[in-house]
Amino acid sequence: MITIGIDIGGSSVKAVLTEIGARTIATRQVSSRSGEGPGAVIDVLHGVIASLMDEAGDSRVEGIGVGMAGTIDIDEGVVYHPPNFAKWDAVPLASRLSERWHVPVRLDNDANCAALGESWYGAGRGLDSFVGMTLGTGVGGGIIVNGAVYHGTRGFAGEIGHVSIDYNGPECNCGGRGCIEAYVGIGYLMTRALPLLENDATSGLHERAVSDPGSLTPRDLTEAALEGDTTAAGILSDTGTKLGCAAASVANLLDITTFLIGGGISGAGDLIVQPMLLSARSRVLEVHRDSLEVRLAELGNDAGMLGAAALLRSGDGR
Amino acid sequence: MITIGIDIGGSSVKAVLTEIGARTIATRQVSSRSGEGPGAVIDVLHGVIASLMDEAGDSRVEGIGVGMAGTIDIDEGVVYHPPNFAKWDAVPLASRLSERWHVPVRLDNDANCAALGESWYGAGRGLDSFVGMTLGTGVGGGIIVNGAVYHGTRGFAGEIGHVSIDYNGPECNCGGRGCIEAYVGIGYLMTRALPLLENDATSGLHERAVSDPGSLTPRDLTEAALEGDTTAAGILSDTGTKLGCAAASVANLLDITTFLIGGGISGAGDLIVQPMLLSARSRVLEVHRDSLEVRLAELGNDAGMLGAAALLRSGDGR
């Protein structure tokens, strides 16, 4: 089955022409023109689709999948106020594309697409069920059950970033308290990290923490930790430990024991994976202890478009 | 479809002959002989089934559903070491019953059956999806998605009692920390309540808390609260608030916004339901705020056998 998958991000649109589960035929990446309103973005999409349709030649493209941040009505194919897109209220994106291209169009949110991409092409291959976590400014999540995205009642499921690990914990942007995002979302994480680095004159990051704190990123923490900086390593370890707290609750609730982590902070690799696994194992019900597993996502920024391409097939098993 | 549903408890076996979704034809309740080993329990089951088969007369009984505590292999129909049953290691209960009665037999755990019973006959009627919580010594849970039990990878899903609300919280019997069960399981709840009642000489429960603490039950708290005892009311309110913390995380993760609570402490009614609702609403993602709902279970101790009877039909929608 040949489909087009599109990942619409605030800065760029990434698209792929693929034979689902078999091969990637071609890819495109262009500016998303997110500041110019929905009309401009849709023009970008039409251009990318036209180009990939050309590339497909005589092969029939059987559908288009689109992943995007924001509140998405999956059944109606409408995207509501995506973050970082100007003048975008409610746009019936699926019908706008299907009317022009005369193929089925499926939408889903970006975190679900990323998890589905890993399921078909990445670290989730061979797994019936897993929970994907994308660690960025926010913490996105996608729950894969029997090879398909679990959507919940209205399509909003998977918000593992807003599973709380402490009902008295720090306030989260969402209005809740102690959400895992309020610990490991990049902004929160760096805010907690700075005072520790400022107070540790032996840390290689100490000077920048004092003089140019805004320049520090999770990647700096990882590099410093790999060079033996114990403060930086401790911050990453604590991040993993807290992720493990959330993972244990999720495993107990869902009886899903494999977690895939991707996104910026996951670049720390074992510096986060091992503490996360230890923490989750020490907390989870005994019946899950041996099967608990944390894997690094494999597809990076390609996961979204690849998962979007697979939307047309998910739900009918593999 | 006429089926038999059986709820095997530590003290009694409850069974029902029912036309699923339509009417209850007959019920039975007998001692489960749990202290005498699996053979005795199976004899009890055969006796109850024989009696209900007689009652069915010319109507064909199309299957038997069984609910029971313990670790259950749903696919193989095996029950492993149920609590409160003597000499019970691993018993292939489904095959033992199906070989004798020549009908399909389905097993599931007691909390899942209770939720399914409420879905067909009780407070869950008309709901596609909800989370059932049974508040007793432990906190059981059953997740209903599209009218069927969500089982997870190996059938262990739904353990909402072991969703943690505080990663530094009190230790739970399961080995985790801050599990909601470690706050509102009856033993934990009364342990937290006693010092408060001992220290409040104005409470109507003060004297018993001092002289005969073991006699106090959640029902006493409810009765005292209804008579204006503010300490007792505060304990119940705090219980509801903490349940709401767990419910918010679950709603965010699953996009399921209706919670049914049953079991002993739910007898407190609005004294628990209202604080639970307020707490969950104040914490959940905005998109769920208006749809969040807490209902009292309606079927009491009959939920398990009624849900067991419906096991033969769940999964094929309603």
XYZ file of C-alpha atoms in Angstrom:
636
model
C 0.000 0.000 0.000
C 1.557 3.284 -1.115
C 0.742 6.387 0.919
C 2.022 9.853 1.647
C 2.821 10.816 5.242
C 3.165 14.448 6.294
C 4.439 15.881 9.567
C 3.472 19.552 9.902
C 5.765 21.305 12.360
C 6.002 24.950 13.318
C 9.124 25.500 11.202
C 9.006 22.824 8.528
C 6.777 20.350 6.772
C 8.330 16.917 6.370
C 6.752 14.449 3.969
C 7.400 10.950 2.777
C 6.159 8.714 -0.004
C 6.213 5.178 1.289
C 5.110 1.652 0.726
C 3.900 1.041 4.252
C 6.075 -1.349 6.194
C 8.298 -1.980 3.206
C 10.248 0.992 1.864
C 10.627 4.743 1.760
C 10.357 5.925 -1.840
C 11.021 9.659 -1.472
C 11.029 12.458 1.082
C 10.521 16.220 1.059
C 11.183 18.973 3.588
C 10.045 22.565 3.114
C 9.219 25.587 5.243
C 5.749 25.291 6.775
C 5.008 29.053 6.496
C 3.263 28.741 9.852
C 3.213 32.485 10.398
C 1.117 33.210 7.302
C -2.157 31.540 8.226
C -3.808 28.262 7.245
C -4.099 29.150 3.536
C -0.322 29.395 3.167
C 0.249 26.158 5.060
C -2.290 24.341 2.880
C -0.554 25.690 -0.225
C 2.679 24.219 1.109
C 0.951 20.878 1.617
C -0.510 20.873 -1.887
C 2.949 21.578 -3.297
C 4.578 18.777 -1.346
C 1.819 16.324 -2.232
C 1.985 17.242 -5.934
C 5.707 16.646 -5.927
C 5.394 13.250 -4.222
C 2.504 12.250 -6.511
C 4.817 12.951 -9.448
C 7.469 10.839 -7.792
C 4.972 7.993 -7.416
C 4.480 7.945 -11.180
C 2.244 5.076 -12.192
C 1.933 3.742 -8.635
C -1.437 4.597 -7.152
C -1.155 6.667 -3.928
C -3.939 5.232 -1.787
C -4.113 7.843 0.940
C -2.531 10.724 2.806
C -1.793 10.758 6.537
C -1.072 13.976 8.398
C 0.385 14.486 11.850
C 0.280 17.827 13.642
C 0.350 19.274 17.142
C -2.847 20.762 18.497
C -6.298 19.515 19.377
C -7.442 17.265 16.576
C -10.882 15.897 15.847
C -9.787 12.659 14.248
C -13.232 11.613 13.029
C -13.986 14.943 11.368
C -10.413 15.662 10.306
C -10.335 19.120 11.878
C -7.307 20.743 13.553
C -7.999 23.301 16.308
C -5.515 26.059 17.255
C -2.186 24.247 16.816
C 0.556 25.925 18.874
C 2.935 28.133 16.840
C 0.572 28.557 13.874
C -0.829 32.048 13.220
C -4.497 32.796 12.515
C -5.428 29.148 12.846
C -8.724 28.575 14.616
C -10.451 25.448 13.274
C -9.344 24.102 9.905
C -10.980 21.069 8.218
C -7.635 19.910 6.932
C -8.696 16.389 5.934
C -11.509 17.556 3.654
C -9.349 20.324 2.168
C -6.789 17.735 1.115
C -9.162 14.937 0.105
C -11.254 17.259 -2.100
C -8.169 18.220 -4.027
C -6.407 14.862 -4.195
C -9.356 12.438 -4.235
C -7.831 9.992 -1.756
C -8.686 9.221 1.886
C -6.945 11.561 4.350
C -6.373 10.686 7.988
C -5.192 13.106 10.693
C -3.680 12.410 14.071
C -1.644 14.311 16.595
C 2.122 14.439 16.313
C 2.908 12.322 19.372
C 0.582 9.547 18.201
C 2.156 9.646 14.741
C 5.649 9.473 16.237
C 4.690 6.381 18.252
C 3.065 4.779 15.219
C 6.161 5.531 13.123
C 8.374 3.788 15.678
C 5.900 0.909 15.685
C 6.216 0.345 11.926
C 9.800 1.327 11.243
C 11.698 1.964 14.471
C 12.256 0.766 18.011
C 8.674 -0.480 18.262
C 8.904 -3.064 15.480
C 7.755 -6.444 16.715
C 5.960 -4.984 19.728
C 2.192 -5.397 19.942
C 1.891 -2.667 22.541
C 4.088 0.066 23.951
C 3.980 3.611 25.236
C 5.979 6.180 23.282
C 7.198 9.296 25.071
C 8.609 12.323 23.252
C 10.693 14.417 25.616
C 10.808 18.003 24.427
C 9.473 21.344 25.608
C 6.456 19.294 26.549
C 6.239 15.562 27.089
C 4.138 13.966 24.385
C 2.826 10.451 24.476
C 1.351 7.876 22.171
C -0.127 4.562 23.297
C 0.112 1.709 20.816
C -2.197 -1.236 21.506
C -2.146 -4.200 19.147
C -0.247 -2.156 16.587
C -2.715 0.742 16.449
C -2.946 4.066 18.260
C -5.217 3.951 21.327
C -7.294 7.115 21.016
C -9.717 7.081 23.937
C -13.182 8.552 23.877
C -12.494 11.648 21.805
C -8.986 11.129 20.465
C -7.136 12.892 23.288
C -5.554 9.830 24.906
C -1.860 9.325 25.523
C -1.047 12.475 27.482
C 1.516 10.740 29.625
C 3.166 14.134 30.156
C 0.212 14.965 32.363
C 0.339 11.887 34.531
C 1.158 13.337 37.942
C 3.817 11.799 40.143
C 3.138 14.133 43.078
C -0.239 15.674 43.833
C 1.555 18.397 45.806
C 4.285 18.785 43.215
C 5.262 21.805 41.106
C 2.529 23.509 39.144
C 2.348 22.474 35.503
C 1.429 24.710 32.576
C -1.735 22.632 32.222
C -2.991 23.748 35.625
C -2.323 20.417 37.316
C 0.360 19.644 39.860
C 3.332 17.305 39.719
C 2.751 16.264 36.103
C 5.825 14.485 34.805
C 6.112 17.268 32.206
C 6.548 19.745 35.071
C 9.767 17.928 35.996
C 11.261 16.830 32.694
C 9.862 19.233 30.091
C 12.985 21.048 28.865
C 12.098 24.435 30.363
C 11.234 22.962 33.754
C 14.270 20.714 33.675
C 16.729 23.510 32.924
C 15.101 25.714 35.571
C 15.713 23.012 38.154
C 19.204 22.340 36.817
C 20.550 25.906 36.856
C 20.801 26.467 40.624
C 22.579 23.130 41.000
C 25.130 24.087 38.353
C 25.487 27.612 39.762
C 26.270 26.148 43.178
C 28.813 23.618 41.963
C 32.029 25.452 41.091
C 33.613 22.144 40.043
C 31.082 21.581 37.286
C 32.285 22.236 33.764
C 28.975 24.007 33.164
C 29.271 26.241 36.236
C 30.554 29.323 34.425
C 27.953 29.257 31.696
C 25.235 28.643 34.291
C 26.273 31.872 35.976
C 27.103 34.054 32.974
C 24.893 32.755 30.166
C 22.270 30.424 31.623
C 19.956 30.736 28.629
C 22.491 29.032 26.407
C 22.473 25.750 28.332
C 20.615 22.804 26.812
C 19.988 19.177 27.765
C 22.704 18.270 25.259
C 25.209 20.261 27.335
C 24.170 18.262 30.386
C 24.726 15.018 28.511
C 28.138 16.044 27.208
C 29.248 17.239 30.634
C 27.958 14.057 32.275
C 29.830 11.898 29.765
C 32.982 13.820 30.677
C 32.494 12.959 34.329
C 30.532 15.958 35.613
C 28.652 14.468 38.563
C 26.221 17.353 38.949
C 25.125 17.089 35.338
C 24.936 13.295 35.612
C 22.842 13.639 38.754
C 20.365 15.919 37.023
C 19.936 13.440 34.172
C 19.694 10.520 36.563
C 16.993 12.305 38.532
C 15.155 12.929 35.258
C 15.232 9.215 34.497
C 14.135 8.339 38.010
C 11.099 10.601 37.751
C 10.199 9.251 34.317
C 10.298 5.790 35.910
C 7.782 6.885 38.541
C 5.294 7.810 35.834
C 6.092 4.691 33.825
C 5.323 2.434 36.808
C 1.851 3.928 37.234
C 1.204 3.636 33.511
C 2.373 0.008 33.390
C 0.163 -0.895 36.361
C -2.851 0.749 34.779
C -2.405 -0.434 31.186
C -0.448 -3.679 31.501
C 1.934 -2.288 28.903
C 5.541 -2.660 29.965
C 7.641 -1.318 27.113
C 8.405 2.400 27.005
C 10.075 4.129 24.070
C 11.658 7.483 24.765
C 12.572 9.973 22.078
C 13.092 13.713 21.748
C 15.917 15.980 22.907
C 16.617 14.672 26.391
C 16.599 11.069 25.241
C 19.936 11.902 23.604
C 21.365 11.275 27.070
C 20.865 7.573 26.373
C 21.755 5.269 29.240
C 22.274 8.269 31.527
C 18.475 8.493 31.526
C 17.374 5.032 30.408
C 19.067 3.097 33.213
C 17.762 5.251 36.114
C 14.318 5.213 34.496
C 14.340 1.438 34.302
C 15.605 1.010 37.876
C 13.033 3.455 39.210
C 10.150 1.876 37.307
C 11.163 -1.663 38.271
C 11.413 -0.756 41.951
C 7.887 0.679 41.906
C 5.841 -1.421 39.528
C 3.664 -4.397 40.522
C 5.717 -7.564 40.814
C 3.929 -9.204 37.895
C 5.445 -6.583 35.563
C 8.923 -6.363 37.043
C 10.742 -8.695 34.676
C 9.010 -7.534 31.523
C 9.593 -3.830 32.072
C 11.735 -2.348 29.328
C 12.865 1.129 28.231
C 14.055 1.578 24.657
C 15.406 4.615 22.832
C 13.346 5.712 19.850
C 15.234 5.185 16.600
C 13.696 7.470 14.008
C 14.353 10.934 15.417
C 12.476 13.618 13.520
C 11.381 11.173 10.811
C 9.051 9.286 13.167
C 6.158 11.715 12.661
C 5.952 11.571 8.875
C 6.497 7.822 8.796
C 3.764 7.294 11.372
C 1.459 9.630 9.472
C 1.991 7.523 6.337
C 0.971 4.451 8.355
C -2.266 6.036 9.644
C -4.067 4.639 6.618
C -3.144 1.132 7.652
C -3.268 1.269 11.446
C -6.295 -0.373 12.933
C -6.362 -3.260 10.519
C -3.524 -5.013 12.310
C -0.207 -5.981 10.812
C -28.240 -15.116 24.929
C -28.655 -17.057 28.164
C -25.552 -17.519 30.308
C -24.501 -18.306 33.843
C -22.318 -15.833 35.723
C -20.389 -16.835 38.825
C -18.529 -14.664 41.317
C -16.194 -16.759 43.471
C -15.424 -14.941 46.701
C -13.478 -16.078 49.735
C -16.634 -16.678 51.764
C -19.368 -17.291 49.209
C -20.047 -18.167 45.618
C -22.713 -16.016 43.995
C -24.217 -17.117 40.711
C -26.840 -15.887 38.319
C -28.722 -17.271 35.348
C -29.352 -14.393 33.005
C -30.420 -13.383 29.580
C -27.604 -10.908 28.961
C -28.744 -7.327 28.941
C -32.374 -8.308 29.382
C -33.308 -10.115 32.596
C -32.094 -12.047 35.593
C -33.768 -15.461 35.654
C -32.429 -16.901 38.915
C -29.643 -16.467 41.453
C -27.823 -18.710 43.928
C -25.514 -18.031 46.856
C -23.612 -20.754 48.692
C -20.490 -21.133 50.809
C -17.379 -21.226 48.637
C -15.541 -23.750 50.908
C -12.389 -21.776 50.148
C -10.495 -23.386 53.004
C -10.831 -26.913 51.615
C -8.795 -26.683 48.437
C -9.670 -26.335 44.757
C -11.516 -29.666 44.551
C -14.078 -28.539 47.104
C -14.553 -25.187 45.407
C -15.044 -26.856 42.027
C -17.623 -29.198 43.583
C -19.465 -26.110 44.817
C -19.359 -24.643 41.308
C -20.667 -27.839 39.726
C -23.545 -27.872 42.227
C -24.490 -24.260 41.542
C -24.250 -24.712 37.792
C -26.366 -27.884 37.899
C -29.018 -26.070 39.859
C -29.094 -23.108 37.439
C -29.095 -25.456 34.418
C -32.209 -27.084 35.906
C -33.719 -23.651 36.356
C -32.993 -22.857 32.691
C -35.140 -25.821 31.665
C -35.515 -25.943 27.916
C -33.552 -22.704 27.362
C -30.073 -23.431 26.114
C -27.342 -22.042 28.393
C -24.732 -20.797 25.935
C -21.812 -20.252 28.251
C -20.448 -19.755 31.747
C -18.507 -16.696 32.927
C -16.479 -16.741 36.125
C -14.990 -13.849 38.089
C -12.422 -14.352 40.819
C -9.640 -12.497 42.591
C -6.092 -13.568 41.863
C -3.787 -13.650 38.897
C -5.759 -14.986 35.969
C -4.546 -16.195 32.605
C -7.585 -15.211 30.618
C -6.560 -16.954 27.399
C -5.785 -20.263 29.074
C -8.507 -19.986 31.713
C -6.141 -20.629 34.614
C -6.364 -19.036 38.084
C -3.127 -18.631 40.036
C -3.019 -18.414 43.859
C -6.185 -16.409 44.578
C -5.964 -14.674 47.969
C -7.923 -16.397 50.770
C -8.125 -19.771 49.024
C -6.246 -22.698 50.585
C -3.993 -25.108 48.670
C -4.648 -23.293 45.401
C -1.610 -23.024 43.192
C -2.609 -23.025 39.508
C -6.038 -24.371 38.587
C -7.287 -24.660 34.978
C -10.753 -23.641 36.041
C -12.129 -22.945 32.549
C -11.305 -26.389 31.202
C -12.538 -28.098 34.374
C -15.938 -26.466 33.912
C -16.169 -26.677 30.123
C -15.294 -30.401 30.092
C -18.155 -31.105 32.441
C -20.764 -28.735 31.045
C -19.874 -28.644 27.338
C -20.250 -24.898 26.954
C -17.652 -22.131 26.497
C -16.244 -20.835 29.808
C -14.619 -17.419 30.202
C -12.677 -16.230 33.248
C -11.773 -12.740 34.331
C -10.703 -11.051 37.515
C -13.274 -9.808 39.997
C -12.676 -6.086 39.468
C -13.033 -6.421 35.695
C -16.248 -8.400 36.146
C -17.633 -5.794 38.537
C -16.968 -3.048 35.985
C -18.513 -5.099 33.205
C -21.570 -5.797 35.366
C -22.063 -2.081 35.952
C -21.621 -1.553 32.214
C -24.477 -3.904 31.320
C -26.841 -3.492 34.259
C -25.756 -0.653 36.514
C -24.308 2.834 36.627
C -22.336 2.239 33.445
C -25.312 1.629 31.185
C -25.163 3.863 28.141
C -21.463 4.600 28.603
C -19.044 3.440 25.920
C -16.061 3.812 28.212
C -15.470 4.312 31.921
C -13.134 3.345 34.715
C -14.648 1.340 37.583
C -13.020 1.514 41.001
C -13.879 -0.869 43.828
C -12.868 0.633 47.160
C -12.263 -2.101 49.702
C -9.267 -3.543 51.532
C -7.560 -2.988 48.230
C -8.559 -0.684 45.415
C -9.593 -2.710 42.396
C -10.090 -1.317 38.952
C -11.670 -2.264 35.669
C -11.336 -0.273 32.454
C -14.236 -0.505 30.029
C -13.496 0.633 26.468
C -16.240 0.468 23.873
C -18.294 -1.753 26.157
C -15.601 -4.380 26.702
C -12.930 -4.894 29.346
C -9.534 -3.478 28.360
C -7.106 -6.242 29.319
C -3.666 -5.016 28.272
C -0.847 -7.243 27.130
C -1.364 -10.162 29.493
C -4.725 -9.462 31.125
C -3.400 -7.533 34.135
C -4.621 -4.071 33.170
C -6.842 -1.843 35.271
C -4.828 -1.728 38.489
C -5.811 1.839 39.238
C -5.173 1.102 42.925
C -1.499 1.112 42.029
C -1.434 4.409 40.209
C 0.814 6.521 42.431
C -0.123 10.049 43.402
C 3.149 10.737 45.230
C 6.451 9.125 44.343
C 7.657 9.883 47.873
C 4.379 8.840 49.464
C 3.614 6.066 51.943
C 4.810 2.593 51.097
C 2.182 0.354 49.569
C 1.807 -3.380 50.126
C 2.785 -3.830 46.483
C 6.245 -2.387 47.112
C 5.523 0.905 45.352
C 5.116 4.305 46.964
C 2.136 6.622 47.114
C -0.214 4.236 45.304
C -3.787 5.465 45.735
C -4.500 2.174 47.513
C -1.933 3.171 50.154
C -4.182 6.127 51.039
C -7.712 4.857 50.595
C -7.505 1.071 51.025
C -9.586 0.466 54.162
C -6.666 -0.572 56.376
C -4.525 2.392 55.329
C -7.486 4.758 55.591
C -8.421 3.721 59.121
C -4.767 3.856 60.190
C -4.613 7.474 59.044
C -8.012 8.251 60.553
C -7.402 6.944 64.066
C -4.921 9.549 65.323
C -7.198 12.320 64.034
C -10.166 10.875 65.922
C -8.062 10.217 69.025
C -6.967 13.843 69.038
C -10.432 15.321 68.573
C -12.342 15.008 71.832
C -15.391 16.608 70.208
C -15.739 13.817 67.653
C -18.496 11.322 68.312
C -16.017 8.605 67.383
C -13.345 9.840 69.807
C -14.059 7.384 72.616
C -14.154 4.329 70.382
C -10.979 5.495 68.635
C -9.266 5.466 72.023
C -10.819 2.400 73.659
C -11.731 0.088 70.771
C -10.051 1.361 67.606
C -10.320 -1.995 65.828
C -14.101 -1.722 65.771
C -14.188 1.442 63.663
C -15.147 1.099 60.004
C -15.607 3.475 57.061
C -19.344 3.184 57.690
C -18.830 4.692 61.146
C -17.007 7.611 59.535
C -19.894 8.144 57.142
C -22.539 8.012 59.867
C -20.583 10.393 62.070
C -19.992 12.784 59.168
C -23.686 12.799 58.318
C -24.388 13.741 61.949
C -22.051 16.728 61.634
C -18.742 15.309 62.821
C -16.244 17.537 61.037
C -13.225 15.316 61.684
C -14.947 12.317 60.155
C -16.186 14.448 57.259
C -12.664 15.762 56.730
C -11.231 12.256 56.528
C -13.795 11.268 53.890
C -13.281 14.507 51.987
C -9.531 13.932 51.930
C -10.187 10.414 50.633
C -12.229 11.846 47.778
C -9.613 14.486 47.043
C -6.883 11.855 46.745
C -9.063 9.649 44.545
C -9.512 12.701 42.321
C -5.732 13.071 41.983
C -5.474 9.552 40.597
C -8.554 10.029 38.424
C -7.053 13.138 36.790
C -3.913 11.255 35.745
C -5.998 8.363 34.440
C -8.304 10.672 32.473
C -5.323 12.473 30.916
C -3.714 9.198 29.909
C -6.790 7.331 28.676
C -9.196 10.076 27.568
C -11.846 8.371 29.675
C -13.661 10.814 31.907
C -16.314 8.836 33.755
C -15.372 7.106 36.990
C -17.639 4.680 38.819
C -16.863 4.062 42.464
C -18.169 1.110 44.427
C -17.204 -0.909 47.490
C -17.377 -0.112 51.196
C -16.126 3.471 51.296
C -18.317 4.508 48.386
C -21.217 4.205 50.865
C -20.172 7.707 51.928
C -21.787 8.934 48.708
C -21.450 12.652 48.099
C -19.108 12.983 51.070
C -16.554 11.318 48.807
C -17.946 11.871 45.317
C -18.021 15.668 45.459
C -14.450 16.164 46.737
C -13.252 13.579 44.213
C -14.943 15.448 41.392
C -13.635 18.851 42.520
C -10.110 17.517 42.922
C -10.094 15.760 39.554
C -11.574 18.765 37.740
C -9.009 21.124 39.237
C -6.153 18.904 38.040
C -7.216 17.413 34.733
C -6.360 18.854 31.291
C -8.787 21.571 30.309
C -10.178 19.542 27.420
C -11.600 17.027 29.924
C -12.812 19.420 32.605
C -16.463 19.625 31.601
C -16.893 15.963 30.780
C -15.414 14.658 34.021
C -17.962 12.702 36.008
C -17.992 10.493 39.118
C -20.877 8.074 39.592
C -21.702 5.651 42.382
C -21.828 2.022 41.334
C -25.348 0.634 41.579
C -25.094 -3.120 41.818
C -23.217 -3.650 45.085
C -22.132 -7.260 45.532
C -24.143 -8.422 42.520
C -21.883 -6.609 40.034
C -19.349 -9.432 39.887
C -21.703 -12.265 38.949
C -23.635 -10.100 36.503
C -20.423 -9.009 34.822
C -19.194 -12.604 34.724
C -22.415 -13.577 32.933
C -21.702 -10.859 30.366
C -18.127 -12.054 29.697
C -19.470 -14.288 26.939
C -20.826 -11.259 25.129
C -18.272 -8.571 25.822
C -16.015 -7.825 22.921
C -18.707 -8.106 20.300
C -20.041 -4.624 21.099
C -23.562 -3.818 22.234
